[in-house]
PDB file of C-alpha atoms in Angstrom:
ATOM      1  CA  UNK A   1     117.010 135.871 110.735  1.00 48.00           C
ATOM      2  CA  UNK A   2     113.605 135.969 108.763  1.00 53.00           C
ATOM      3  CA  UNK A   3     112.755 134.561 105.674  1.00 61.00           C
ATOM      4  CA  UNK A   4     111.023 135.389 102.523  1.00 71.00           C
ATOM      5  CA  UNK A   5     107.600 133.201 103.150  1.00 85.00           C
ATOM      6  CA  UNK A   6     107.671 130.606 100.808  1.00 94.00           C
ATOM      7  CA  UNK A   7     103.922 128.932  99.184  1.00 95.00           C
ATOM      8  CA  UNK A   8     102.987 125.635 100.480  1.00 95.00           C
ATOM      9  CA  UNK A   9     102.864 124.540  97.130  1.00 95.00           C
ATOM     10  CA  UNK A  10     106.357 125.171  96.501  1.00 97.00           C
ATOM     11  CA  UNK A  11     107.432 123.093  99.539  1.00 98.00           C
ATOM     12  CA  UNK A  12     105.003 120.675  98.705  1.00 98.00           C
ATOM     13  CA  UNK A  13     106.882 120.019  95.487  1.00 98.00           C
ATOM     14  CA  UNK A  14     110.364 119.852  96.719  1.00 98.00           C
ATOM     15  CA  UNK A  15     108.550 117.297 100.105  1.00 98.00           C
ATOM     16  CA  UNK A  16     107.474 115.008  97.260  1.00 98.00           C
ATOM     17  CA  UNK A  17     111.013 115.314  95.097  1.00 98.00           C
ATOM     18  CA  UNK A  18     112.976 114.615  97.729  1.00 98.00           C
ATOM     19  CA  UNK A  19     110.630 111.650  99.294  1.00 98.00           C
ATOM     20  CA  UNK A  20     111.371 110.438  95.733  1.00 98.00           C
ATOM     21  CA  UNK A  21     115.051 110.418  96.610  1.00 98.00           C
ATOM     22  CA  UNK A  22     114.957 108.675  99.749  1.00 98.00           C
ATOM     23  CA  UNK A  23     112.148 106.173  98.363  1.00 98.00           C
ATOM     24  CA  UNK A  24     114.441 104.877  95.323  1.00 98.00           C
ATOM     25  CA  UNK A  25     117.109 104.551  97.938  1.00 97.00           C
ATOM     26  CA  UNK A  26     114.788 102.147  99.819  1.00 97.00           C
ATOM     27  CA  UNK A  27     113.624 100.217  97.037  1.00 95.00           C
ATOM     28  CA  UNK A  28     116.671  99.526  95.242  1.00 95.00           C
ATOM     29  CA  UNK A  29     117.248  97.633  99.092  1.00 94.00           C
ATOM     30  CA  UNK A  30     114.192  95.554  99.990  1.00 92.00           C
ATOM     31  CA  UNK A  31     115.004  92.606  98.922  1.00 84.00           C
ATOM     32  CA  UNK A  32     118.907  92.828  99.492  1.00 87.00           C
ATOM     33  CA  UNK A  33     120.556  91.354 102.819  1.00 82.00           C
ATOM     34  CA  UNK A  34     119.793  93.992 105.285  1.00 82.00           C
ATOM     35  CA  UNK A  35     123.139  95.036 107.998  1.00 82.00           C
ATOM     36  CA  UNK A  36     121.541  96.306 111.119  1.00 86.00           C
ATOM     37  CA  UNK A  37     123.593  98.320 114.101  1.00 90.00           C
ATOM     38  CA  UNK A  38     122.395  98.459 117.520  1.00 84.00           C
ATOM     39  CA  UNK A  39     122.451 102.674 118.168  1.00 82.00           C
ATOM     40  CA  UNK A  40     120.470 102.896 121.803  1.00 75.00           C
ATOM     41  CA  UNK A  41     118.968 100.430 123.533  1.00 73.00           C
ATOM     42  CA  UNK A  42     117.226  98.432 120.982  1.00 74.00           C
ATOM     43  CA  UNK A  43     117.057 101.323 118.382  1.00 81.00           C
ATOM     44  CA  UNK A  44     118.874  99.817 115.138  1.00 87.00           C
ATOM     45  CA  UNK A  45     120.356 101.390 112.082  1.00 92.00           C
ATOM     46  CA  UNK A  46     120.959 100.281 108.618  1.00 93.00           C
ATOM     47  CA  UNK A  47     123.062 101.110 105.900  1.00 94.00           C
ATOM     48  CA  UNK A  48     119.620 102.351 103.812  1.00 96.00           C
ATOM     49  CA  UNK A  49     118.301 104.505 106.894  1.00 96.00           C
ATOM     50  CA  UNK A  50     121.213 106.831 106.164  1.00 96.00           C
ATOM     51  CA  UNK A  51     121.750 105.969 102.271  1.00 97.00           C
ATOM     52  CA  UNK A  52     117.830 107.438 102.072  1.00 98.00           C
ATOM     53  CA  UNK A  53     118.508 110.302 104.656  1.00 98.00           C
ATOM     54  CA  UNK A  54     121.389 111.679 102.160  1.00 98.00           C
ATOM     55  CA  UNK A  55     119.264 111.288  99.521  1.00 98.00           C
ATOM     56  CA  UNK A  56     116.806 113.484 101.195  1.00 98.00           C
ATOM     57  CA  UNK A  57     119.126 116.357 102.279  1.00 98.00           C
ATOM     58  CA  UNK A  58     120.647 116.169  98.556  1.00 98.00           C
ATOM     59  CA  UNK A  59     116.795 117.418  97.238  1.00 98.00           C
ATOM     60  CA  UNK A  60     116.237 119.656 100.017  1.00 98.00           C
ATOM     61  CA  UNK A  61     119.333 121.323 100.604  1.00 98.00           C
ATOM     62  CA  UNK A  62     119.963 122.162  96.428  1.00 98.00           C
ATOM     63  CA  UNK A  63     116.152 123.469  96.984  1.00 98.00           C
ATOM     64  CA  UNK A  64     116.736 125.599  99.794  1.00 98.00           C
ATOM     65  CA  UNK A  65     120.313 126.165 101.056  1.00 97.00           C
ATOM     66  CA  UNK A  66     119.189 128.717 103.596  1.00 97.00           C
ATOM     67  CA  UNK A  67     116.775 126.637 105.197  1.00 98.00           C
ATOM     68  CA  UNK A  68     117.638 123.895 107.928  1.00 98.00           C
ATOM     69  CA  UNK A  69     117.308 120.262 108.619  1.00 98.00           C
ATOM     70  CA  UNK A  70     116.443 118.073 111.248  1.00 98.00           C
ATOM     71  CA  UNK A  71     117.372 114.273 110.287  1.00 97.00           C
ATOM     72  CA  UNK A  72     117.021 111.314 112.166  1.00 95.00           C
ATOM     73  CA  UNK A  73     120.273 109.774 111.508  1.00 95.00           C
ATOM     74  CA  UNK A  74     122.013 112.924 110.568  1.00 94.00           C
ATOM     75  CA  UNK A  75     121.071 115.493 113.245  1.00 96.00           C
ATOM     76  CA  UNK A  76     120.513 119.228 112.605  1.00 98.00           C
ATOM     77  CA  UNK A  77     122.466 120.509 109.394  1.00 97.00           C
ATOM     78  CA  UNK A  78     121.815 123.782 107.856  1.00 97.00           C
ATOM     79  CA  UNK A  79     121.511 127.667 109.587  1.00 97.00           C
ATOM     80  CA  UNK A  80     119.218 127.115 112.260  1.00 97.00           C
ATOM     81  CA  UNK A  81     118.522 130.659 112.299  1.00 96.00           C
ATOM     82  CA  UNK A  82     115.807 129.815 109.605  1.00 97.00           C
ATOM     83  CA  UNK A  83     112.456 130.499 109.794  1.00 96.00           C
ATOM     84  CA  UNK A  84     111.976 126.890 108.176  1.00 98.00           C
ATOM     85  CA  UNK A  85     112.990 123.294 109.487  1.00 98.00           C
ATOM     86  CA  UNK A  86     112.865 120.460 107.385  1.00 98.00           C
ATOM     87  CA  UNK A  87     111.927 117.098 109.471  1.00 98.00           C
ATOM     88  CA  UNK A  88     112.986 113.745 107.854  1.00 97.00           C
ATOM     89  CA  UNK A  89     112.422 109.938 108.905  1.00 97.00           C
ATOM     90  CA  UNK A  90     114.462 108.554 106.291  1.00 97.00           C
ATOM     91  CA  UNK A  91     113.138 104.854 106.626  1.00 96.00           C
ATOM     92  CA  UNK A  92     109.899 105.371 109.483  1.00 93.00           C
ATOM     93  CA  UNK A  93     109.662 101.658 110.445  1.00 91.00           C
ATOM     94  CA  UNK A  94     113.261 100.637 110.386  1.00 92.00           C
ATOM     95  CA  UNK A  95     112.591  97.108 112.277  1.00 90.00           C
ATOM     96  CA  UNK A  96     110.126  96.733 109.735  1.00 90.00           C
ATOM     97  CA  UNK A  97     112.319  97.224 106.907  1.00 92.00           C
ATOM     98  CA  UNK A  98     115.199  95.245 108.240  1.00 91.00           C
ATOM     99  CA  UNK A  99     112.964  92.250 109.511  1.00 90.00           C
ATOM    100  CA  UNK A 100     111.132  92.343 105.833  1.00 88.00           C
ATOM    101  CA  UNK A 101     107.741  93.146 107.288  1.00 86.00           C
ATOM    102  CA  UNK A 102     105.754  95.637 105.670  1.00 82.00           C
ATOM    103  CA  UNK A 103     104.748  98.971 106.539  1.00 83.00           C
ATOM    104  CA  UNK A 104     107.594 101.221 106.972  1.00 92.00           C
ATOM    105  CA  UNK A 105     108.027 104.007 104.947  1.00 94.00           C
ATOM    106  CA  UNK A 106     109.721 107.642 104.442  1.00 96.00           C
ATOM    107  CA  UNK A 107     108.720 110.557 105.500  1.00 96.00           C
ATOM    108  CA  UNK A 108     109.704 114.589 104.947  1.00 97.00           C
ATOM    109  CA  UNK A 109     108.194 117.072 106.689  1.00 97.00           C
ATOM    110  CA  UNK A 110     108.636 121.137 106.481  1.00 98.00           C
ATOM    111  CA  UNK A 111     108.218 123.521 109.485  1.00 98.00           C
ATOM    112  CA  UNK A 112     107.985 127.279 109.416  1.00 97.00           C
ATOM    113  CA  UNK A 113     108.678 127.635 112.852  1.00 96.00           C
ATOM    114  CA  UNK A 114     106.409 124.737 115.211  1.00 95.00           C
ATOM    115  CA  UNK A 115     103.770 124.960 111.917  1.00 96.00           C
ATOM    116  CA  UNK A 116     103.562 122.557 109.649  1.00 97.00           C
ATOM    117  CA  UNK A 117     103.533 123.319 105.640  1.00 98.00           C
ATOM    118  CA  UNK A 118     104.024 120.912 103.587  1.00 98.00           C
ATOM    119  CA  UNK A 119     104.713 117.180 104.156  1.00 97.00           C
ATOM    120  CA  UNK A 120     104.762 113.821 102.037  1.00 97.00           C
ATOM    121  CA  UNK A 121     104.577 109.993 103.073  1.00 95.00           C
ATOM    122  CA  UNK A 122     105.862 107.209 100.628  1.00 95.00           C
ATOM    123  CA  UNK A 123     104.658 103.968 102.490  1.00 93.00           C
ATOM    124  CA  UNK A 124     105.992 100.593 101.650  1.00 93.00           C
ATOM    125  CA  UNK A 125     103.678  97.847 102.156  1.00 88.00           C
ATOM    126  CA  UNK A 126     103.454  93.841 100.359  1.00 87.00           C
ATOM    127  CA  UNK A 127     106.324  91.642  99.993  1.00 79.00           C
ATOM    128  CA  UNK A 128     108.144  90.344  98.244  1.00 83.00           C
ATOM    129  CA  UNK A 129     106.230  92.390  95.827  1.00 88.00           C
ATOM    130  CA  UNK A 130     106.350  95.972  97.080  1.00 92.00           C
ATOM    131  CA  UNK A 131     103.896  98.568  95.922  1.00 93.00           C
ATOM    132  CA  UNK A 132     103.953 102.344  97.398  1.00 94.00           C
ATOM    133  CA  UNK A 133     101.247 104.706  98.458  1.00 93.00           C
ATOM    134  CA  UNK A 134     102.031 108.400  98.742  1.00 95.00           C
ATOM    135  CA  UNK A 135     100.350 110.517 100.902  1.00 94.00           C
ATOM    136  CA  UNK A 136     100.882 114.204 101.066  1.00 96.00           C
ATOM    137  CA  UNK A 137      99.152 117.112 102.477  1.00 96.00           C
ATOM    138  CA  UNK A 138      99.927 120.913 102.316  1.00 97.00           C
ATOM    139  CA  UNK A 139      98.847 123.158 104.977  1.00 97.00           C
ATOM    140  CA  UNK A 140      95.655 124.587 104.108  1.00 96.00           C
ATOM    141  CA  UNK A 141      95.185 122.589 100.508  1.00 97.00           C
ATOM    142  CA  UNK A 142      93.894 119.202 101.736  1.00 96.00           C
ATOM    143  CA  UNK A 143      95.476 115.547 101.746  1.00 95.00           C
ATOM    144  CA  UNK A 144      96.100 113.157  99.460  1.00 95.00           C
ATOM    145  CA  UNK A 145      96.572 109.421  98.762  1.00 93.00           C
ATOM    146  CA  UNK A 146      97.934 108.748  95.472  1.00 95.00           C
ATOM    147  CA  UNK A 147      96.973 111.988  94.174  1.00 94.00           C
ATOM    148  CA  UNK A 148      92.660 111.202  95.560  1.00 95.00           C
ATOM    149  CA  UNK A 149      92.004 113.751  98.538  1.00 95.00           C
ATOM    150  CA  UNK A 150      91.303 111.728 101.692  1.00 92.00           C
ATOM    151  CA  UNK A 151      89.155 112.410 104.664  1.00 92.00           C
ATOM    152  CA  UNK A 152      89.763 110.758 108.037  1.00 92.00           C
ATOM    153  CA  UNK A 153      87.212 107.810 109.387  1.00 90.00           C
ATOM    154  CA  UNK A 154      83.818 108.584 109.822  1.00 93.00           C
ATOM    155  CA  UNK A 155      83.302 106.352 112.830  1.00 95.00           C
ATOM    156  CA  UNK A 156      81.236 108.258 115.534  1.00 96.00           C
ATOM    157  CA  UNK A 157      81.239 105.538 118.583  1.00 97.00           C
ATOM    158  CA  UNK A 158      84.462 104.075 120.397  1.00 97.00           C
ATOM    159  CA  UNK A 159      83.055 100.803 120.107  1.00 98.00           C
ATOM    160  CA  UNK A 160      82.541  99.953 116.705  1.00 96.00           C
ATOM    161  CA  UNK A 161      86.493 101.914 116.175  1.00 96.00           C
ATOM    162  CA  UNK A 162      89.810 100.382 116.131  1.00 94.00           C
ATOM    163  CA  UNK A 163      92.506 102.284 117.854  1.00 95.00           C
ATOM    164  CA  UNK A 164      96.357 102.030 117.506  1.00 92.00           C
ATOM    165  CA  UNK A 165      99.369 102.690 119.251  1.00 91.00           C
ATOM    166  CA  UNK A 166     102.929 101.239 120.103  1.00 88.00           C
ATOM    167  CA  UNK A 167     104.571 100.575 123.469  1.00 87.00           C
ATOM    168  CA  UNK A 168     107.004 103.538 124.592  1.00 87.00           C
ATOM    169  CA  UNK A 169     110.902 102.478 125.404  1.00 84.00           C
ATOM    170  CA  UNK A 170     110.649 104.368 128.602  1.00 89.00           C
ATOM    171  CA  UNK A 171     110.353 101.134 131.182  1.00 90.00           C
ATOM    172  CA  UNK A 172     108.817 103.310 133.996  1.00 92.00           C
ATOM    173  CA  UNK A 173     105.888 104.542 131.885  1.00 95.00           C
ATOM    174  CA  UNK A 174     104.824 100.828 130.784  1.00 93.00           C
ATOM    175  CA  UNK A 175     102.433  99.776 133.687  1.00 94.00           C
ATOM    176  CA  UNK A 176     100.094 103.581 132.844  1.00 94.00           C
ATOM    177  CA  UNK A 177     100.741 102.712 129.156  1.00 94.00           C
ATOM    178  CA  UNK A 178      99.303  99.393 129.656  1.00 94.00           C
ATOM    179  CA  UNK A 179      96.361 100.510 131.814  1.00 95.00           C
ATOM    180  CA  UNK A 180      95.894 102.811 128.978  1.00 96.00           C
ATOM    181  CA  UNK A 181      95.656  99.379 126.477  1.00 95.00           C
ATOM    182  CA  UNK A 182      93.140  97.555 128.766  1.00 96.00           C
ATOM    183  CA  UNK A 183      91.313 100.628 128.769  1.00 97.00           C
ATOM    184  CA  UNK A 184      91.231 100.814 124.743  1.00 97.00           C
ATOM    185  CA  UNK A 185      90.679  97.051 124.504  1.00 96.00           C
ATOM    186  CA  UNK A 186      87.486  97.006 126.749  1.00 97.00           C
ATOM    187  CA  UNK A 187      85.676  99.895 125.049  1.00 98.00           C
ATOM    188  CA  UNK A 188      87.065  99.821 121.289  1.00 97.00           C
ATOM    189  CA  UNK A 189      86.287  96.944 118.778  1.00 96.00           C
ATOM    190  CA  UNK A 190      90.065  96.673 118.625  1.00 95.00           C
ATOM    191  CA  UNK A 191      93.481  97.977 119.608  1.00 94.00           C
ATOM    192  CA  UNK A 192      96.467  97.214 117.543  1.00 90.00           C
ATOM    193  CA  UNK A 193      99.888  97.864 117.996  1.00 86.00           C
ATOM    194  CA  UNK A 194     101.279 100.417 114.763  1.00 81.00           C
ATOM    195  CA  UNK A 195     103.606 103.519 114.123  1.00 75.00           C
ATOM    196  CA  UNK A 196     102.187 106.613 113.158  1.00 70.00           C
ATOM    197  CA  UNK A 197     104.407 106.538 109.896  1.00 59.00           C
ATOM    198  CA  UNK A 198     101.771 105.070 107.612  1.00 52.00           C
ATOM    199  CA  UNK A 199      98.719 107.827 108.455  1.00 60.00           C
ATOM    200  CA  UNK A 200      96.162 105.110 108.650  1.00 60.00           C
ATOM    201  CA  UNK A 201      93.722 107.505 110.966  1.00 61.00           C
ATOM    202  CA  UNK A 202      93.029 108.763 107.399  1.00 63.00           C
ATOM    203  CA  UNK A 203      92.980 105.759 105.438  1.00 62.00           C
ATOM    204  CA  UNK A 204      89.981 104.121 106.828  1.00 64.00           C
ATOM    205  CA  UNK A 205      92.209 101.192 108.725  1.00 76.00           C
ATOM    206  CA  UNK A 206      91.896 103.270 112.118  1.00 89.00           C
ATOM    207  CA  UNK A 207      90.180 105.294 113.626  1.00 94.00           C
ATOM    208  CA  UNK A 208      92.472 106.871 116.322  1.00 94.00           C
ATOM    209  CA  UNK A 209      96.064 106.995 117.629  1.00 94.00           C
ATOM    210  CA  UNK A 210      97.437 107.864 120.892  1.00 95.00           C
ATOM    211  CA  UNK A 211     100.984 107.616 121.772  1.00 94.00           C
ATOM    212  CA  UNK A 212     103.894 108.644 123.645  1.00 95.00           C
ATOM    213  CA  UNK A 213     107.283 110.039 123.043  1.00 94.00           C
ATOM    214  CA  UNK A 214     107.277 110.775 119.250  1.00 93.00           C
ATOM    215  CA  UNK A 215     109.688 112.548 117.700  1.00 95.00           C
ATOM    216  CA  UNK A 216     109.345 115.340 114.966  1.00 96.00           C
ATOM    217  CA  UNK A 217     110.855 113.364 112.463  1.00 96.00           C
ATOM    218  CA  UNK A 218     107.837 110.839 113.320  1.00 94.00           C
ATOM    219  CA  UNK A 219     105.106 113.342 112.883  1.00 94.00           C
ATOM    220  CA  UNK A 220     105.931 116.546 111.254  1.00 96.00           C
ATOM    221  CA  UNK A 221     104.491 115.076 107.709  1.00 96.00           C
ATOM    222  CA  UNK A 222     102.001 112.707 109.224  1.00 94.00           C
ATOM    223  CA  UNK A 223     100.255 115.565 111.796  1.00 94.00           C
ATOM    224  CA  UNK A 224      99.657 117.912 108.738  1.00 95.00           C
ATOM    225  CA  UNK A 225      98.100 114.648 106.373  1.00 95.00           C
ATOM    226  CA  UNK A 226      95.852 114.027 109.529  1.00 94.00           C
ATOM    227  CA  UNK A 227      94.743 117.650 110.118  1.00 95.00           C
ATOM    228  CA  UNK A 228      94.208 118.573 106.385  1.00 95.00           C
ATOM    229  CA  UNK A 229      91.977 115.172 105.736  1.00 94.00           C
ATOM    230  CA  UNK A 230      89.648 116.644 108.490  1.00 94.00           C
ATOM    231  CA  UNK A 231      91.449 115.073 112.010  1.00 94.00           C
ATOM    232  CA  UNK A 232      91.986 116.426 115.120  1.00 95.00           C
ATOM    233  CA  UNK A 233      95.527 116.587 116.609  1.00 96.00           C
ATOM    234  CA  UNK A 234      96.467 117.246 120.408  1.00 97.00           C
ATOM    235  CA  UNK A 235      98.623 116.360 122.672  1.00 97.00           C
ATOM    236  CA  UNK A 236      97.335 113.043 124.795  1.00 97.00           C
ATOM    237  CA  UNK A 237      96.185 115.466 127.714  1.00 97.00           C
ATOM    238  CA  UNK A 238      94.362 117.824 125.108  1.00 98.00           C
ATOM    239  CA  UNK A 239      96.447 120.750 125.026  1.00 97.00           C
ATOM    240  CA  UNK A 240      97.069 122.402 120.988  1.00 96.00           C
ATOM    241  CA  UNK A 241      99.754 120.397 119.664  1.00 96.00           C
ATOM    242  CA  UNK A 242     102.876 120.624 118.416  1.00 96.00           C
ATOM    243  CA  UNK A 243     105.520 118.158 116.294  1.00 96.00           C
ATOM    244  CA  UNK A 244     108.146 118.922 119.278  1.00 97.00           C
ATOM    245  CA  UNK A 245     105.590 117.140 122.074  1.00 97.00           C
ATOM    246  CA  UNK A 246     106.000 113.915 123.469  1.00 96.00           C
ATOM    247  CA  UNK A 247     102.702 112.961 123.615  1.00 96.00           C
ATOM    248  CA  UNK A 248      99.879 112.612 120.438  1.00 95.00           C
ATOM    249  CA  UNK A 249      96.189 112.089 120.306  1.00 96.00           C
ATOM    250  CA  UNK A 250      94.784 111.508 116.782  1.00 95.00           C
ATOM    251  CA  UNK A 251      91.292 110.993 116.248  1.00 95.00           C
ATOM    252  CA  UNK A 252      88.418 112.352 114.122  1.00 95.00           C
ATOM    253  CA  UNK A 253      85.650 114.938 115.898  1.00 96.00           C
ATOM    254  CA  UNK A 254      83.194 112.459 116.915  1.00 96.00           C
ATOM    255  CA  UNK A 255      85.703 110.457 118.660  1.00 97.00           C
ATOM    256  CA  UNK A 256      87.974 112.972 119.696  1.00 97.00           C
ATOM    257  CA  UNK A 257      86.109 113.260 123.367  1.00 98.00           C
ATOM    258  CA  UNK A 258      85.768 109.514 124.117  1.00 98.00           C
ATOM    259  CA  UNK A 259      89.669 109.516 123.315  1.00 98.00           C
ATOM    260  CA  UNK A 260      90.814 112.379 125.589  1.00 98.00           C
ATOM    261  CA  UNK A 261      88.383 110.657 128.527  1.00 98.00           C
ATOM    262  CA  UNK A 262      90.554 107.677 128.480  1.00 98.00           C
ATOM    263  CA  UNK A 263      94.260 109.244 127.717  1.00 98.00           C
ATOM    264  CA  UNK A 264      94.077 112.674 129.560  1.00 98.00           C
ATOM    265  CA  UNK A 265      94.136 110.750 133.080  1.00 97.00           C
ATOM    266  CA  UNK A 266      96.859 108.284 131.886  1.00 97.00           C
ATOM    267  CA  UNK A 267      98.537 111.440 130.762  1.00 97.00           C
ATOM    268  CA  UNK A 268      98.398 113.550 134.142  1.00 97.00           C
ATOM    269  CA  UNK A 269      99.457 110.535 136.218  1.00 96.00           C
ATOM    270  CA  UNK A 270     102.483 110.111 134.568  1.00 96.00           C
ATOM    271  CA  UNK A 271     103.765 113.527 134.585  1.00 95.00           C
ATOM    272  CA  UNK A 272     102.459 114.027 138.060  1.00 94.00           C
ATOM    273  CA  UNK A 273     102.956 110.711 139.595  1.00 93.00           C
ATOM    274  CA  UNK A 274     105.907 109.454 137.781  1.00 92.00           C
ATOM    275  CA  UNK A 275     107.556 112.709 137.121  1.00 94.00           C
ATOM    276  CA  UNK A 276     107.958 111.744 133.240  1.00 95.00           C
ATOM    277  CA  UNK A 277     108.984 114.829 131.816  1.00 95.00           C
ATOM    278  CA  UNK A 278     106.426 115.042 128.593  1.00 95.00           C
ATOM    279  CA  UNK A 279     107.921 118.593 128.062  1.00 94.00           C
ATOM    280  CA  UNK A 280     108.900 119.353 124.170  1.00 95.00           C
ATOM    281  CA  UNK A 281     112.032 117.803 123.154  1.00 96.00           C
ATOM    282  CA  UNK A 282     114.405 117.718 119.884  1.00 97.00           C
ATOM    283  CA  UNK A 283     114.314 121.174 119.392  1.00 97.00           C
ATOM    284  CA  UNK A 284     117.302 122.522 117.740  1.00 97.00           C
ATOM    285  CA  UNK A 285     119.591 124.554 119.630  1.00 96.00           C
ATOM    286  CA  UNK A 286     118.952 128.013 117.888  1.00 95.00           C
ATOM    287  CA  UNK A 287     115.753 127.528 116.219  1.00 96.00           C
ATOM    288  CA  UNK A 288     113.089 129.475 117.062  1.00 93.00           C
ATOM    289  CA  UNK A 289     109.445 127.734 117.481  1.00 91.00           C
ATOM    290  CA  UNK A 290     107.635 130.936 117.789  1.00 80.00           C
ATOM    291  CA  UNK A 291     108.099 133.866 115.921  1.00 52.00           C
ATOM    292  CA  UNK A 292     105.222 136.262 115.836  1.00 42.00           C
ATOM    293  CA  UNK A 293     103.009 135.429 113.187  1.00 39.00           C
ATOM    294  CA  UNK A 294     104.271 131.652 112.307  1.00 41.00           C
ATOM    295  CA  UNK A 295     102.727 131.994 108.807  1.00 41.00           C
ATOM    296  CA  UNK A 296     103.273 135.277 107.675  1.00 40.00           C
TER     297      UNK A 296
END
């Protein structure tokens, strides 16, 4: 069933009330005893992942009851038949959170169909004394930090950048992955080990990102901060991206080359050697990724 096209303004408004939500959930939390549940393998839960997720749907669903939502705790709720999907990581950086490190943070993304709109970042970061930074982006009117528009690194060679990424939980794909690291660490000035939840390719920390089965509720705000601050976004083996792939490569121009040289062939081998399936996943049943003109 279409839907009346909405501004990304509008979106943008109800990303950044309902990030709000889920971020007062948060903070009223940090520094009480945290209860963590083992969901799979060692993927953990907490109380606040799915205090903050309500929160979020609460905003977004009194905003736009037509439209659906895909939550990381909570699933798909919502018509599906939608042209728009909302995309929420209630608490991005839960081991963070529960272990009382810093740098985990919420994030609420909007689709219409695979394109992203509108999408807003509330990172936590210091301890005991926490401070925020918001980042938001919509599509098409630039990215911010703290309300200043932001523009990704302006490093041009590999070897004066430093390059991020995090270990997949797939077992089989560790021995590419950590050809892949040696790789990064004997060409980049550094590689360190980080989520994409805090969008540090455009806040001058990193230069790059590469990484492997991502979810939408990962990316679908981050991607669109990235893109409107001037990155480039494709998959790891350089194909146009979208927030349902498993793999990411996110870089500025200059780099963007040097990047692909190094993850493309990690990228073929392990769909062609190892048979990983790097196919797009967490779609929800019903919803339609393409649609004609995706931005009508």
């Amino acid at each position: 069933m279409a839907s009346t096209a909405l501004s990304s303004d509008d979106l943008l408004k109800v990303a950044h009330e309902a990030a709000d939500a889920g971020s007062k959930v948060v903070l009223a939390a940090l520094n009480q005893p945290r209860t963590t549940v083992r969901k799979a393998g060692l993927d953990i839960v907490t109380a606040t992942d799915k205090e903050s997720e309500a929160a979020v749907v609460a905003v977004i669903s009194a905003a736009f009851p037509g439209h659906a939502i895909l939550g990381e705790e909570g699933g798909v709720t919502g018509p599906v038949s939608s042209d728009y999907l909302w995309a929420i990581d209630p608490i991005d950086g839960t081991v963070n959170f529960a272990s009382g490190l810093d740098s985990f943070c919420v994030s609420v993304g909007v689709l219409r169909h695979a394109t992203p709109l509108a999408g807003v970042v509330i990172e936590f970061v210091g301890g005991p004394v926490w401070t925020t930074r918001t980042y938001s982006a919509s599509r098409n009117g630039g990215a911010f930090l703290n309300g200043a528009r932001m523009s990704v690194s302006g490093i041009r060679d590999l070897a004066d950048a430093v390059v991020a990424t995090e270990m997949t939980e797939n077992k089989d794909m560790w021995p590419h992955v950590s050809g892949l690291l040696k790789t990064l660490a004997q060409q980049a000035r550094g590689v360190r080990m980080s989520g994409f939840r805090s969008c540090k390719p455009v806040q001058g920390t990193l230069d790059a990102y590469v990484h492997y089965n991502l979810k939408p509720w990962d990316v679908a705000a981050g991607v669109l901060i990235v893109e409107e601050a001037g990155g480039r976004v494709t998959t790891a083996d350089g194909v146009a991206y979208s927030v349902f792939d498993r793999s990411l490569l996110a870089t500025n121009d200059a780099l963007y080359d040097k990047m692909l040289s190094i993850s493309e062939p990690v990228t073929d081998a392990l769909s062609e050697e190892l048979l990983v399936d790097l196919s797009q996943w967490c779609v929800p049943a019903g919803y339609r990724v393409k649609a004609g003109a995706q931005l009508q």
